[in-house]
Short mmCIF file of C-alpha atoms in Angstrom, two decimals:
data_model
loop_
_atom_site.label_atom_id
_atom_site.label_comp_id
_atom_site.label_asym_id
_atom_site.label_seq_id
_atom_site.Cartn_x
_atom_site.Cartn_y
_atom_site.Cartn_z
CA UNK M 1 -0.07 0.01 0.06
CA UNK M 2 1.26 3.41 -0.89
CA UNK M 3 2.26 6.07 1.65
CA UNK M 4 -0.54 8.29 0.30
CA UNK M 5 -3.20 5.54 0.84
CA UNK M 6 -2.04 4.92 4.34
CA UNK M 7 -2.19 8.59 5.07
CA UNK M 8 -5.68 8.90 3.58
CA UNK M 9 -6.96 6.14 5.55
CA UNK M 10 -5.62 7.46 8.74
CA UNK M 11 -7.69 10.54 8.37
CA UNK M 12 -11.32 10.01 9.61
CA UNK M 13 -14.04 10.98 7.13
CA UNK M 14 -14.95 14.68 7.58
CA UNK M 15 -11.87 15.62 9.54
CA UNK M 16 -10.76 18.59 7.43
CA UNK M 17 -10.08 21.53 9.72
CA UNK M 18 -6.69 22.56 11.22
CA UNK M 19 -7.21 25.00 14.09
CA UNK M 20 -4.76 27.58 15.05
CA UNK M 21 -5.00 29.32 18.55
CA UNK M 22 -4.99 33.09 18.05
CA UNK M 23 -2.33 33.36 15.32
CA UNK M 24 -1.28 31.52 12.20
CA UNK M 25 2.14 31.81 10.63
CA UNK M 26 2.44 33.53 7.29
CA UNK M 27 1.82 31.03 4.36
CA UNK M 28 0.52 28.27 6.54
CA UNK M 29 -2.84 28.06 4.84
CA UNK M 30 -1.19 27.43 1.45
CA UNK M 31 1.18 24.82 2.95
CA UNK M 32 -1.57 22.96 4.62
CA UNK M 33 -3.97 23.01 1.68
CA UNK M 34 -1.22 21.86 -0.64
CA UNK M 35 -0.42 18.99 1.65
CA UNK M 36 -4.21 18.11 1.65
CA UNK M 37 -4.30 18.05 -2.24
CA UNK M 38 -1.26 15.88 -2.31
CA UNK M 39 -3.25 13.27 -0.39
CA UNK M 40 -6.47 13.80 -2.16
CA UNK M 41 -8.20 15.94 0.84
CA UNK M 42 -9.66 19.46 0.87
CA UNK M 43 -8.02 20.68 4.11
CA UNK M 44 -9.17 23.99 5.58
CA UNK M 45 -7.77 26.26 8.23
CA UNK M 46 -9.54 28.12 11.14
CA UNK M 47 -8.49 30.32 14.08
CA UNK M 48 -10.07 30.49 17.49
CA UNK M 49 -9.50 34.04 19.04
CA UNK M 50 -10.29 35.99 22.13
CA UNK M 51 -13.55 37.81 21.41
CA UNK M 52 -12.79 40.19 24.27
CA UNK M 53 -9.38 41.23 23.11
CA UNK M 54 -9.04 44.34 20.79
CA UNK M 55 -5.72 42.95 19.57
CA UNK M 56 -7.14 39.60 18.63
CA UNK M 57 -10.04 41.19 16.87
CA UNK M 58 -7.71 43.39 14.94
CA UNK M 59 -5.66 40.55 13.76
CA UNK M 60 -8.63 38.61 12.55
CA UNK M 61 -10.05 41.71 10.58
CA UNK M 62 -6.69 42.05 8.95
CA UNK M 63 -6.20 38.36 8.07
CA UNK M 64 -9.85 37.06 7.74
CA UNK M 65 -9.43 36.11 4.07
CA UNK M 66 -6.75 33.66 4.93
CA UNK M 67 -9.05 31.57 7.14
CA UNK M 68 -11.96 29.24 6.17
CA UNK M 69 -13.45 29.52 9.51
CA UNK M 70 -13.29 32.17 12.26
CA UNK M 71 -14.05 31.15 15.83
CA UNK M 72 -14.67 33.97 18.29
CA UNK M 73 -14.47 32.85 21.92
CA UNK M 74 -14.94 34.25 25.42
CA UNK M 75 -12.24 32.47 27.37
CA UNK M 76 -13.42 33.72 30.67
CA UNK M 77 -15.64 30.58 31.30
CA UNK M 78 -15.56 26.94 30.08
CA UNK M 79 -19.09 26.95 28.99
CA UNK M 80 -18.23 29.61 26.49
CA UNK M 81 -15.26 27.64 25.02
CA UNK M 82 -17.73 24.59 24.77
CA UNK M 83 -20.16 26.64 22.87
CA UNK M 84 -17.66 28.20 20.53
CA UNK M 85 -16.05 24.74 19.64
CA UNK M 86 -19.12 22.69 19.48
CA UNK M 87 -20.17 23.26 15.85
CA UNK M 88 -16.67 22.32 14.56
CA UNK M 89 -15.72 19.24 16.91
CA UNK M 90 -16.61 16.60 14.09
CA UNK M 91 -14.31 18.41 11.73
CA UNK M 92 -11.21 19.08 13.78
CA UNK M 93 -8.05 17.33 12.34
CA UNK M 94 -5.45 19.01 14.55
CA UNK M 95 -4.90 21.91 16.85
CA UNK M 96 -1.71 23.99 17.23
CA UNK M 97 -0.57 27.02 19.28
CA UNK M 98 2.60 28.62 18.09
CA UNK M 99 3.13 31.40 20.59
CA UNK M 100 4.11 31.37 24.24
CA UNK M 101 1.78 34.26 24.96
CA UNK M 102 -1.27 32.19 23.78
CA UNK M 103 -0.34 28.94 25.47
CA UNK M 104 -2.61 29.30 28.38
CA UNK M 105 -5.62 29.72 25.96
CA UNK M 106 -4.35 26.53 24.24
CA UNK M 107 -4.42 24.98 27.72
CA UNK M 108 -7.98 26.00 28.41
CA UNK M 109 -9.11 24.65 25.07
CA UNK M 110 -7.59 21.08 25.62
CA UNK M 111 -10.43 19.61 27.75
CA UNK M 112 -12.87 20.67 24.96
CA UNK M 113 -11.07 18.82 22.20
CA UNK M 114 -10.61 15.39 23.90
CA UNK M 115 -10.29 13.40 20.56
CA UNK M 116 -7.38 15.44 19.29
CA UNK M 117 -3.71 14.59 19.91
CA UNK M 118 -2.51 17.40 22.11
CA UNK M 119 0.11 17.98 25.05
CA UNK M 120 -1.33 17.51 28.45
CA UNK M 121 -2.60 20.59 30.48
CA UNK M 122 0.07 19.95 33.16
CA UNK M 123 2.87 19.77 30.60
CA UNK M 124 1.92 23.16 29.03
CA UNK M 125 1.66 24.68 32.69
CA UNK M 126 5.17 23.35 33.30
CA UNK M 127 6.60 24.62 29.97
CA UNK M 128 5.34 28.14 30.41
CA UNK M 129 6.31 28.91 33.93
CA UNK M 130 10.01 29.00 34.58
CA UNK M 131 9.76 28.04 38.19
CA UNK M 132 7.60 24.98 37.53
CA UNK M 133 10.03 23.99 34.75
CA UNK M 134 13.06 24.09 37.02
CA UNK M 135 11.24 22.05 39.64
CA UNK M 136 10.43 19.39 36.97
CA UNK M 137 14.06 19.34 35.74
CA UNK M 138 15.39 19.12 39.24
CA UNK M 139 12.97 16.16 40.00
CA UNK M 140 14.01 14.32 36.75
CA UNK M 141 17.84 15.10 36.75
CA UNK M 142 19.44 17.91 38.54
CA UNK M 143 22.50 17.81 36.36
CA UNK M 144 20.64 19.27 33.48
CA UNK M 145 19.63 22.58 34.99
CA UNK M 146 21.57 25.38 36.82
CA UNK M 147 21.06 25.91 40.63
CA UNK M 148 18.12 28.20 41.22
CA UNK M 149 15.97 29.77 43.95
CA UNK M 150 12.97 32.06 43.96
CA UNK M 151 11.91 35.25 45.60
CA UNK M 152 8.67 37.22 45.94
CA UNK M 153 10.28 40.61 46.88
CA UNK M 154 13.48 42.39 46.79
CA UNK M 155 14.00 42.79 50.57
CA UNK M 156 17.03 42.09 52.64
CA UNK M 157 16.11 38.56 53.52
CA UNK M 158 15.60 37.78 49.80
CA UNK M 159 19.07 39.16 48.95
CA UNK M 160 20.46 37.02 51.75
CA UNK M 161 18.78 34.03 50.59
CA UNK M 162 20.01 34.56 46.97
CA UNK M 163 23.66 35.15 48.05
CA UNK M 164 23.66 31.96 50.22
CA UNK M 165 22.07 29.63 47.77
CA UNK M 166 23.30 30.95 44.31
CA UNK M 167 26.21 33.34 44.70
CA UNK M 168 27.52 35.63 42.05
CA UNK M 169 27.29 36.01 39.03
CA UNK M 170 23.62 35.11 38.70
CA UNK M 171 20.72 35.69 36.41
CA UNK M 172 17.44 37.24 37.31
CA UNK M 173 14.21 36.39 35.36
CA UNK M 174 10.45 36.44 35.84
CA UNK M 175 8.86 33.02 36.08
CA UNK M 176 5.88 33.75 33.67
CA UNK M 177 7.24 35.89 30.80
CA UNK M 178 8.48 34.65 27.46
CA UNK M 179 11.77 35.17 25.60
CA UNK M 180 14.52 37.44 27.15
CA UNK M 181 12.01 39.89 28.69
CA UNK M 182 13.26 41.43 31.91
CA UNK M 183 16.20 38.83 32.12
CA UNK M 184 19.21 40.43 33.95
CA UNK M 185 22.80 39.37 34.68
CA UNK M 186 24.08 40.39 38.08
CA UNK M 187 27.74 40.37 39.30
CA UNK M 188 27.41 42.10 42.67
CA UNK M 189 24.81 42.96 45.29
CA UNK M 190 24.10 46.42 44.04
CA UNK M 191 23.25 45.15 40.57
CA UNK M 192 21.00 42.45 42.15
CA UNK M 193 18.99 45.01 44.23
CA UNK M 194 18.51 47.26 41.14
CA UNK M 195 17.47 44.34 38.93
CA UNK M 196 14.99 42.97 41.48
CA UNK M 197 13.37 46.45 41.92
CA UNK M 198 13.13 46.94 38.31
CA UNK M 199 11.81 43.43 37.54
CA UNK M 200 9.12 43.37 40.23
CA UNK M 201 7.89 46.79 39.22
CA UNK M 202 7.60 45.97 35.64
CA UNK M 203 6.20 42.42 36.11
CA UNK M 204 3.48 43.86 38.42
CA UNK M 205 2.50 46.33 35.66
CA UNK M 206 2.41 43.73 32.98
CA UNK M 207 0.16 41.55 35.17
CA UNK M 208 -2.19 44.43 35.81
CA UNK M 209 -2.41 45.17 32.04
CA UNK M 210 -3.23 41.47 31.46
CA UNK M 211 -5.78 41.43 34.29
CA UNK M 212 -3.68 38.56 35.72
CA UNK M 213 -4.31 37.45 39.26
CA UNK M 214 -0.79 35.69 39.35
CA UNK M 215 1.63 36.78 41.96
CA UNK M 216 4.86 38.19 40.73
CA UNK M 217 7.61 35.64 41.42
CA UNK M 218 11.26 36.05 40.39
CA UNK M 219 13.59 33.19 39.42
CA UNK M 220 17.16 33.62 40.33
CA UNK M 221 19.70 31.08 38.88
CA UNK M 222 23.35 30.47 38.55
CA UNK M 223 24.89 32.07 35.73
CA UNK M 224 26.85 29.56 33.46
CA UNK M 225 29.41 31.03 31.09
CA UNK M 226 29.35 29.32 27.72
CA UNK M 227 27.88 29.25 24.14
CA UNK M 228 24.19 29.23 23.64
CA UNK M 229 22.47 26.89 21.33
CA UNK M 230 18.90 25.83 20.71
CA UNK M 231 17.03 23.16 18.84
CA UNK M 232 13.47 22.32 17.80
CA UNK M 233 12.14 18.83 18.06
CA UNK M 234 8.85 17.00 17.01
CA UNK M 235 7.53 14.87 19.88
CA UNK M 236 4.82 12.44 18.76
CA UNK M 237 2.03 11.05 20.72
CA UNK M 238 4.12 8.23 22.18
CA UNK M 239 6.90 10.45 23.12
CA UNK M 240 9.25 9.56 20.18
CA UNK M 241 11.44 12.48 19.38
CA UNK M 242 12.75 13.70 15.97
CA UNK M 243 15.33 16.45 16.35
CA UNK M 244 15.93 19.28 13.86
CA UNK M 245 19.42 20.59 13.31
CA UNK M 246 21.00 22.66 16.03
CA UNK M 247 21.11 26.51 16.02
CA UNK M 248 23.90 28.79 17.46
CA UNK M 249 22.91 31.83 19.26
CA UNK M 250 24.83 34.98 19.88
CA UNK M 251 23.23 37.11 22.62
CA UNK M 252 23.20 40.94 23.03
CA UNK M 253 25.72 40.60 25.84
CA UNK M 254 28.34 39.25 23.21
CA UNK M 255 28.10 42.59 21.25
CA UNK M 256 28.16 44.99 24.27
CA UNK M 257 24.59 45.14 25.40
CA UNK M 258 23.93 44.57 29.13
CA UNK M 259 21.07 42.22 27.89
CA UNK M 260 20.24 38.64 26.96
CA UNK M 261 18.21 38.94 23.82
CA UNK M 262 19.01 36.54 21.00
CA UNK M 263 20.93 38.99 18.72
CA UNK M 264 21.96 36.39 16.10
CA UNK M 265 20.86 32.80 15.44
CA UNK M 266 22.60 30.83 12.83
CA UNK M 267 22.54 27.33 11.33
CA UNK M 268 24.34 25.05 10.61
CA UNK M 269 26.51 25.09 13.60
CA UNK M 270 30.16 24.13 13.89
CA UNK M 271 29.30 21.46 16.46
CA UNK M 272 30.80 17.83 16.17
CA UNK M 273 28.58 14.91 15.90
CA UNK M 274 29.61 13.88 19.39
CA UNK M 275 28.56 17.32 20.78
CA UNK M 276 25.15 17.23 18.95
CA UNK M 277 24.52 13.74 20.34
CA UNK M 278 25.36 14.91 23.78
CA UNK M 279 23.03 17.91 23.43
CA UNK M 280 20.22 15.81 22.08
CA UNK M 281 20.59 13.42 25.09
CA UNK M 282 20.08 16.46 27.53
CA UNK M 283 17.31 17.82 25.42
CA UNK M 284 15.50 14.45 25.50
CA UNK M 285 15.77 14.53 29.38
CA UNK M 286 14.20 17.93 29.40
CA UNK M 287 11.27 16.82 27.18
CA UNK M 288 10.70 13.75 29.28
CA UNK M 289 10.93 15.92 32.49
CA UNK M 290 7.93 17.96 31.10
CA UNK M 291 6.00 15.18 29.79
CA UNK M 292 5.66 16.65 26.32
CA UNK M 293 3.89 14.88 23.61
CA UNK M 294 2.08 15.67 20.38
CA UNK M 295 3.90 19.07 19.97
CA UNK M 296 6.91 20.80 18.48
CA UNK M 297 9.35 21.57 21.41
CA UNK M 298 12.01 24.38 21.36
CA UNK M 299 14.84 23.79 23.70
CA UNK M 300 17.47 26.39 24.71
CA UNK M 301 20.90 25.11 26.03
CA UNK M 302 24.29 26.35 27.17
CA UNK M 303 27.40 24.45 26.33
CA UNK M 304 30.07 24.85 29.03
CA UNK M 305 33.29 22.73 29.09
CA UNK M 306 31.77 20.13 26.91
CA UNK M 307 28.68 19.70 29.19
CA UNK M 308 25.19 20.85 28.45
CA UNK M 309 22.64 22.70 30.65
CA UNK M 310 19.02 23.42 29.78
CA UNK M 311 18.11 27.13 29.77
CA UNK M 312 14.33 26.53 29.03
CA UNK M 313 11.85 24.49 27.00
CA UNK M 314 8.76 25.66 25.23
CA UNK M 315 5.93 23.60 23.78
CA UNK M 316 6.08 25.47 20.54
CA UNK M 317 8.34 26.22 17.52
CA UNK M 318 11.22 28.60 18.23
CA UNK M 319 11.58 31.97 16.85
CA UNK M 320 12.72 32.25 13.17
CA UNK M 321 12.78 28.44 12.83
CA UNK M 322 10.53 28.44 9.81
CA UNK M 323 13.17 30.46 7.89
CA UNK M 324 16.26 28.98 9.42
CA UNK M 325 15.28 25.37 8.74
CA UNK M 326 13.61 26.02 5.29
CA UNK M 327 16.48 27.95 3.86
CA UNK M 328 19.33 25.87 5.22
CA UNK M 329 17.82 22.39 4.95
CA UNK M 330 14.50 22.64 3.07
CA UNK M 331 12.63 21.55 6.26
CA UNK M 332 8.99 22.53 6.34
CA UNK M 333 8.61 23.58 9.96
CA UNK M 334 4.99 24.91 9.48
CA UNK M 335 3.84 21.59 8.07
CA UNK M 336 5.79 19.38 10.37
CA UNK M 337 4.31 21.15 13.30
CA UNK M 338 0.78 20.25 12.09
CA UNK M 339 1.78 16.68 11.06
CA UNK M 340 3.07 15.70 14.49
CA UNK M 341 -0.41 16.56 15.90
CA UNK M 342 -2.49 14.70 13.32
CA UNK M 343 -0.33 12.61 13.70
CA UNK M 344 1.68 11.83 10.60
CA UNK M 345 5.27 11.34 9.92
CA UNK M 346 7.38 14.28 9.79
CA UNK M 347 10.14 14.97 7.20
CA UNK M 348 13.53 16.32 8.42
CA UNK M 349 16.43 16.71 5.95
CA UNK M 350 20.07 17.00 7.06
CA UNK M 351 21.30 18.05 3.65
CA UNK M 352 22.77 21.55 3.91
CA UNK M 353 21.75 24.09 1.31
CA UNK M 354 23.61 26.96 2.87
CA UNK M 355 24.03 29.05 5.95
CA UNK M 356 21.14 31.18 7.37
CA UNK M 357 21.34 33.97 10.00
CA UNK M 358 18.43 35.57 11.86
CA UNK M 359 19.15 38.77 13.52
CA UNK M 360 17.29 41.19 16.00
CA UNK M 361 18.46 44.71 16.07
CA UNK M 362 17.86 46.87 19.27
CA UNK M 363 18.64 50.59 19.81
CA UNK M 364 21.96 51.09 21.65
CA UNK M 365 20.15 53.74 23.72
CA UNK M 366 16.74 53.73 25.11
CA UNK M 367 14.40 56.49 24.14
CA UNK M 368 12.21 57.65 21.26
CA UNK M 369 13.16 56.33 17.84
CA UNK M 370 14.30 59.01 15.34
CA UNK M 371 15.57 57.14 12.43
CA UNK M 372 16.74 53.74 11.24
CA UNK M 373 19.82 54.47 9.03
CA UNK M 374 21.16 51.86 6.57
CA UNK M 375 18.11 49.67 6.15
CA UNK M 376 17.75 50.39 2.37
CA UNK M 377 21.43 49.48 1.84
CA UNK M 378 21.05 46.29 3.94
CA UNK M 379 18.25 45.03 1.48
CA UNK M 380 20.86 45.21 -1.38
CA UNK M 381 23.30 42.87 0.40
CA UNK M 382 23.81 39.54 -1.66
CA UNK M 383 22.69 37.51 1.46
CA UNK M 384 19.51 39.52 2.14
CA UNK M 385 16.35 37.49 2.48
CA UNK M 386 13.80 39.50 4.36
CA UNK M 387 13.35 42.23 6.87
CA UNK M 388 10.52 42.87 9.40
CA UNK M 389 10.34 46.42 10.74
CA UNK M 390 8.73 46.55 14.22
CA UNK M 391 9.12 50.19 15.07
CA UNK M 392 8.65 53.58 13.32
CA UNK M 393 10.06 57.02 14.18
CA UNK M 394 8.37 58.22 17.26
CA UNK M 395 7.98 54.78 18.93
CA UNK M 396 9.56 54.06 22.25
CA UNK M 397 12.83 51.93 22.21
CA UNK M 398 13.60 49.88 25.27
CA UNK M 399 16.22 47.10 26.00
CA UNK M 400 14.76 43.48 26.29
CA UNK M 401 15.67 43.45 29.96
CA UNK M 402 13.23 46.35 30.51
CA UNK M 403 10.40 44.84 28.65
CA UNK M 404 11.21 46.12 25.03
CA UNK M 405 11.21 44.50 21.67
CA UNK M 406 13.50 44.76 18.69
CA UNK M 407 13.45 47.63 16.30
CA UNK M 408 13.69 45.31 13.27
CA UNK M 409 14.54 41.70 12.48
CA UNK M 410 16.48 40.60 9.43
CA UNK M 411 17.06 37.15 7.80
CA UNK M 412 20.25 36.52 5.70
CA UNK M 413 21.09 33.50 3.69
CA UNK M 414 23.98 32.48 1.45
CA UNK M 415 25.22 29.17 0.03
CA UNK M 416 28.69 30.06 1.24
CA UNK M 417 29.21 30.67 4.93
CA UNK M 418 32.19 32.97 4.44
CA UNK M 419 30.07 35.27 2.17
CA UNK M 420 27.31 35.27 4.84
CA UNK M 421 29.58 36.28 7.57
CA UNK M 422 31.05 39.08 5.42
CA UNK M 423 27.50 40.34 4.86
CA UNK M 424 26.73 40.20 8.51
CA UNK M 425 29.79 42.38 9.19
CA UNK M 426 28.77 44.93 6.46
CA UNK M 427 25.24 44.96 7.93
CA UNK M 428 26.56 45.57 11.43
CA UNK M 429 28.64 48.51 10.04
CA UNK M 430 25.87 50.23 8.04
CA UNK M 431 23.07 50.12 10.54
CA UNK M 432 22.53 53.07 12.84
CA UNK M 433 19.41 53.14 14.95
CA UNK M 434 19.15 56.75 16.24
CA UNK M 435 17.18 57.52 19.28
CA UNK M 436 16.61 60.71 21.50
CA UNK M 437 15.98 60.63 25.14
CA UNK M 438 12.23 61.06 25.94
CA UNK M 439 11.17 64.25 27.56
CA UNK M 440 10.63 63.69 31.20
CA UNK M 441 12.37 60.32 31.10
#
C-alpha cells in the first residue's frame, strides 16, 4: 500500500479542519492546503481567538481572508469555550498554538477537544512557567539545570537567601514571561538589588495590564558562562522525538549590550557529531521531564566545558525556525508542526543548502526612535532574504531586559558561509538606530 493511501485512511471522514490558537504563521494556509491536495483531501484552516481582546479582533479583521473559519471565543468561562467549539468538533483534524503568549488559551481549550492529539494541560503549565519548569528538571535530573531559587520581593532577607543559595554571578528572570523579557545578569549585590526592583515593578505592571491574578515571582539562577544553542524537536503521541538541526545563538551581551536577547541565530553550527549527540541527550531529558507529547518543542541550552545545561523549553516552535530550517535544509517547519499533531510522519532533511542567520536589532540607547539608518542598503546585500520592521519614528525603544522588543529583524542566507559572515559584518557597520531621550524620562 502506498504512503498516500495509508495517510488518507488514517484521516477519519470529515476531519478537514486545522485549528490555530490566536495566530497563524504566514503562508500556513497554502502549505496545509497543498499537503491536503497531495493526499486527495480538501483541508481547511481556522482560528479561534479571544472575542474580548481588541488585539485579537484586529488580527482577525486584517487576516480574515486567509481563514476558512473564524471562531470567536470568550475565554472567561469553560461553557463559552464549549459553545464556541461545539459546531466544529466533528471536523477538527489538529490544533496548534505557536506562541508562548497564547499557550494558556491553548491549555484552556484542551479539555474541550478530547479526541485530538495534544500536549497535556500539566505539561503546558510546566513549560510556560520557569519555576515549575526548573522544579520538573530538578526532579527528573538535577544535572541538566543550573542551581536556582525564587523570591517574591527584593527585601534584605531575599537578597541574603540569594547570596547563600546561588552566589554571583547570577541571572534574574520572571517566572511567567517569554523570551528574554526582563532577564538581567548581576555580578554584585548592588546590581541584584536594582534588577529585583526593576523586575518586580515591571512584572506587576504587566500583570495588571493582562488582568492577571498571578503573584509576581522572580527566578534567580546560577549564571553559566558558555555558548548558547537551541534546537527544535517534534514529539509524537508516544513520546518519540525527531530532532531538527542545532542553531547557534549570539546574545546581545556578546556585542556589548547589558542584555540577553537573542541577537543572532545561525545554522548550520560548527558542533561535532559527538557534541550534537550529547546535546540531544540532555534535550531529551528535558522533554521527558515536562512530559511533552504531540507537539513541537523548542529547547534552549548552554554548552560549558563540553557539558550541556538546559536554559528553558517551550511547547512550541522557536523564533525564526521556519526560515532557518527552510533555507538551510529545506525543512517545512510549519507543516511538520501540524503533522506531528494529526499525527503523521514528519520529514527532516540533514542536507545543507547553505547558511542562514536571523538577527534582532535593538537601539543602543533607550528613548524615542528618530531614524533607522542603513536599512535600504541592507536590502541590497547579496545575502539579504527578508526584513521585518517593528518600530517607526516616534515609537519608544527599550532594552529587552526592560520589557522592550527589537526595532527590526532581518534574515540573511548564502550558500557560502564565508560570504554570509562578510555580509553580517557589512550589515553591522551600516546600521545606525538613532534615538533621542524622551522628555521627562
